[in-house]
PDB file of C-alpha atoms in Angstrom:
ATOM      1  CA  GLN A 340      -6.516  18.340   3.096  1.00  0.00           C
ATOM      2  CA  VAL A 341      -5.148  14.726   4.129  1.00  0.00           C
ATOM      3  CA  GLN A 342      -2.731  14.099   1.029  1.00  0.00           C
ATOM      4  CA  LEU A 343      -0.575  10.543   0.406  1.00  0.00           C
ATOM      5  CA  GLN A 344       2.243   9.862  -1.789  1.00  0.00           C
ATOM      6  CA  GLU A 345       4.309   6.760  -2.815  1.00  0.00           C
ATOM      7  CA  SER A 346       7.678   6.610  -3.108  1.00  0.00           C
ATOM      8  CA  GLY A 347       9.962   3.657  -4.013  1.00  0.00           C
ATOM      9  CA  PRO A 348      11.876   1.692  -6.566  1.00  0.00           C
ATOM     10  CA  GLY A 349      10.849   1.763 -10.333  1.00  0.00           C
ATOM     11  CA  LEU A 350      12.062  -1.507 -11.414  1.00  0.00           C
ATOM     12  CA  VAL A 351      12.925  -4.243  -9.221  1.00  0.00           C
ATOM     13  CA  LYS A 352      13.893  -7.581 -10.972  1.00  0.00           C
ATOM     14  CA  PRO A 353      11.844 -10.666 -10.650  1.00  0.00           C
ATOM     15  CA  SER A 354      12.519 -12.957  -7.100  1.00  0.00           C
ATOM     16  CA  GLN A 355      13.656 -10.087  -4.989  1.00  0.00           C
ATOM     17  CA  THR A 356      12.061  -7.699  -2.725  1.00  0.00           C
ATOM     18  CA  LEU A 357       9.663  -5.021  -3.958  1.00  0.00           C
ATOM     19  CA  SER A 358       9.399  -2.072  -1.473  1.00  0.00           C
ATOM     20  CA  LEU A 359       7.315   1.420  -1.281  1.00  0.00           C
ATOM     21  CA  THR A 360       6.812   3.857   1.556  1.00  0.00           C
ATOM     22  CA  CYS A 361       3.430   6.316   1.661  1.00  0.00           C
ATOM     23  CA  THR A 362       3.787   8.895   3.361  1.00  0.00           C
ATOM     24  CA  VAL A 363       0.748  10.738   4.883  1.00  0.00           C
ATOM     25  CA  SER A 364       0.087  14.612   5.800  1.00  0.00           C
ATOM     26  CA  GLY A 365      -2.888  16.604   6.837  1.00  0.00           C
ATOM     27  CA  GLY A 366      -3.497  13.414   8.572  1.00  0.00           C
ATOM     28  CA  SER A 367      -2.214  10.536  11.848  1.00  0.00           C
ATOM     29  CA  ILE A 368      -1.878   7.388  10.493  1.00  0.00           C
ATOM     30  CA  THR A 369      -1.946   6.692  14.929  1.00  0.00           C
ATOM     31  CA  THR A 370      -5.901   7.930  15.289  1.00  0.00           C
ATOM     32  CA  ASN A 371      -8.273   5.590  14.911  1.00  0.00           C
ATOM     33  CA  ASN A 372     -10.745   6.698  12.629  1.00  0.00           C
ATOM     34  CA  ASN A 373      -8.750   5.397   9.635  1.00  0.00           C
ATOM     35  CA  TYR A 374      -7.533   2.127   7.710  1.00  0.00           C
ATOM     36  CA  PHE A 375      -3.928   3.044   5.216  1.00  0.00           C
ATOM     37  CA  THR A 376      -3.882   0.420   3.031  1.00  0.00           C
ATOM     38  CA  TRP A 377      -2.132  -0.675  -0.771  1.00  0.00           C
ATOM     39  CA  ILE A 378      -4.519  -1.277  -3.785  1.00  0.00           C
ATOM     40  CA  ARG A 379      -2.474  -2.419  -7.396  1.00  0.00           C
ATOM     41  CA  GLN A 380      -3.804  -1.859 -11.130  1.00  0.00           C
ATOM     42  CA  PRO A 381      -1.715  -3.990 -12.901  1.00  0.00           C
ATOM     43  CA  PRO A 382      -2.091  -3.641 -17.402  1.00  0.00           C
ATOM     44  CA  GLY A 383      -5.688  -3.976 -18.518  1.00  0.00           C
ATOM     45  CA  LYS A 384      -6.653  -5.101 -14.857  1.00  0.00           C
ATOM     46  CA  GLY A 385      -8.657  -3.857 -12.425  1.00  0.00           C
ATOM     47  CA  LEU A 386      -7.815  -2.282  -9.144  1.00  0.00           C
ATOM     48  CA  GLU A 387      -6.661  -4.915  -6.880  1.00  0.00           C
ATOM     49  CA  TRP A 388      -6.827  -4.481  -2.697  1.00  0.00           C
ATOM     50  CA  MET A 389      -3.372  -5.692  -1.290  1.00  0.00           C
ATOM     51  CA  GLY A 390      -3.726  -5.531   2.456  1.00  0.00           C
ATOM     52  CA  ALA A 391      -4.558  -2.595   5.119  1.00  0.00           C
ATOM     53  CA  ILE A 392      -3.225  -1.403   8.565  1.00  0.00           C
ATOM     54  CA  GLY A 393      -4.780  -0.250  11.000  1.00  0.00           C
ATOM     55  CA  TYR A 394      -4.198   2.857  14.440  1.00  0.00           C
ATOM     56  CA  SER A 395      -2.808   0.038  16.585  1.00  0.00           C
ATOM     57  CA  GLY A 396      -0.228  -1.583  14.121  1.00  0.00           C
ATOM     58  CA  SER A 397      -2.714  -4.552  13.450  1.00  0.00           C
ATOM     59  CA  ALA A 398      -2.023  -5.514   9.520  1.00  0.00           C
ATOM     60  CA  TYR A 399      -4.803  -7.327   7.013  1.00  0.00           C
ATOM     61  CA  TYR A 400      -3.943  -8.545   4.165  1.00  0.00           C
ATOM     62  CA  SER A 401      -5.619 -10.132   0.822  1.00  0.00           C
ATOM     63  CA  PRO A 402      -5.584 -14.004   0.954  1.00  0.00           C
ATOM     64  CA  SER A 403      -3.962 -13.925  -1.892  1.00  0.00           C
ATOM     65  CA  LEU A 404      -0.694 -12.087  -1.429  1.00  0.00           C
ATOM     66  CA  LYS A 405      -1.117 -13.392   2.078  1.00  0.00           C
ATOM     67  CA  SER A 406       2.075 -15.438   2.528  1.00  0.00           C
ATOM     68  CA  ARG A 407       4.129 -12.892   0.517  1.00  0.00           C
ATOM     69  CA  ALA A 408       3.292  -9.381   1.801  1.00  0.00           C
ATOM     70  CA  SER A 409       3.916  -7.633   4.424  1.00  0.00           C
ATOM     71  CA  ILE A 410       2.245  -4.326   6.018  1.00  0.00           C
ATOM     72  CA  SER A 411       4.663  -1.521   8.708  1.00  0.00           C
ATOM     73  CA  ARG A 412       4.780   1.583   9.143  1.00  0.00           C
ATOM     74  CA  ASP A 413       6.887   4.545  10.713  1.00  0.00           C
ATOM     75  CA  THR A 414       4.832   6.297  13.288  1.00  0.00           C
ATOM     76  CA  SER A 415       7.272   8.935  13.642  1.00  0.00           C
ATOM     77  CA  LYS A 416       7.570   9.756   9.856  1.00  0.00           C
ATOM     78  CA  ASN A 417       3.646   8.912   9.293  1.00  0.00           C
ATOM     79  CA  GLN A 418       4.488   6.719   6.896  1.00  0.00           C
ATOM     80  CA  PHE A 419       3.429   2.466   5.849  1.00  0.00           C
ATOM     81  CA  THR A 420       5.062   0.620   4.198  1.00  0.00           C
ATOM     82  CA  LEU A 421       4.639  -2.773   1.586  1.00  0.00           C
ATOM     83  CA  GLN A 422       6.352  -5.178   1.066  1.00  0.00           C
ATOM     84  CA  LEU A 423       6.629  -7.550  -1.194  1.00  0.00           C
ATOM     85  CA  SER A 424       8.590 -11.054  -1.239  1.00  0.00           C
ATOM     86  CA  SER A 425       9.105 -12.956  -4.465  1.00  0.00           C
ATOM     87  CA  VAL A 426       8.329 -10.793  -6.679  1.00  0.00           C
ATOM     88  CA  THR A 427       7.326 -12.116 -10.293  1.00  0.00           C
ATOM     89  CA  PRO A 428       6.658 -10.594 -13.819  1.00  0.00           C
ATOM     90  CA  GLU A 429       2.469 -10.695 -12.675  1.00  0.00           C
ATOM     91  CA  ASP A 430       3.207  -8.450 -10.090  1.00  0.00           C
ATOM     92  CA  THR A 431       4.256  -5.556 -12.202  1.00  0.00           C
ATOM     93  CA  ALA A 432       1.496  -2.977 -11.603  1.00  0.00           C
ATOM     94  CA  VAL A 433       0.615   0.200 -11.053  1.00  0.00           C
ATOM     95  CA  TYR A 434       0.121   1.099  -7.324  1.00  0.00           C
ATOM     96  CA  TYR A 435      -1.295   3.238  -5.171  1.00  0.00           C
ATOM     97  CA  CYS A 436      -1.603   3.977  -0.906  1.00  0.00           C
ATOM     98  CA  ALA A 437      -4.615   4.862   0.101  1.00  0.00           C
ATOM     99  CA  ARG A 438      -6.940   5.732   3.480  1.00  0.00           C
ATOM    100  CA  VAL A 439      -9.710   3.531   4.204  1.00  0.00           C
ATOM    101  CA  ALA A 440     -12.467   6.130   6.339  1.00  0.00           C
ATOM    102  CA  ARG A 441     -14.555   4.229   9.125  1.00  0.00           C
ATOM    103  CA  PRO A 442     -16.920   3.412   9.525  1.00  0.00           C
ATOM    104  CA  ALA A 443     -18.282   2.995   5.355  1.00  0.00           C
ATOM    105  CA  MET A 444     -15.266   1.184   4.807  1.00  0.00           C
ATOM    106  CA  VAL A 445     -14.437   3.790   1.894  1.00  0.00           C
ATOM    107  CA  VAL A 446     -11.606   4.787  -0.293  1.00  0.00           C
ATOM    108  CA  ASP A 447     -11.547   9.213   0.818  1.00  0.00           C
ATOM    109  CA  TYR A 448      -7.741   9.535   0.169  1.00  0.00           C
ATOM    110  CA  TRP A 449      -5.700   8.583  -2.992  1.00  0.00           C
ATOM    111  CA  GLY A 450      -2.128   9.074  -3.849  1.00  0.00           C
ATOM    112  CA  GLN A 451      -1.093   9.590  -7.074  1.00  0.00           C
ATOM    113  CA  GLY A 452      -0.140   6.263  -7.667  1.00  0.00           C
ATOM    114  CA  THR A 453       3.736   5.173  -8.590  1.00  0.00           C
ATOM    115  CA  GLN A 454       4.277   2.069 -11.795  1.00  0.00           C
ATOM    116  CA  VAL A 455       6.462  -0.742 -10.553  1.00  0.00           C
ATOM    117  CA  THR A 456       8.029  -2.548 -13.258  1.00  0.00           C
ATOM    118  CA  VAL A 457       9.336  -6.482 -12.451  1.00  0.00           C
ATOM    119  CA  SER A 458      11.772  -7.196 -15.028  1.00  0.00           C
ATOM    120  CA  SER A 459      14.989  -8.759 -15.641  1.00  0.00           C
TER     121      SER A 459
END
């Protein structure tokens, strides 16, 4: 059974960089079967896909976040990381890491989510 767990600070100040790590167990992030993604949900709004990283380490981003987001991985720890620079209060959201199954490209496993608040 694949499990994903988000970790990182729950409070970030405006203009700083938000950094979150997703630890994956029960499945390898280096296989060619899946993508690993970050999705967020601001208060009162829907889910927003942020980006994903594939088995080769290639990363893909939502056009609205491409200039600020970076997704990387540590294969030795089976982890992948989100960095979002120059944050504002509009970046306040519950952040989820998730696995996207190929070839259907649907989420099959979710992390529990972690609340991140951007405030001074």
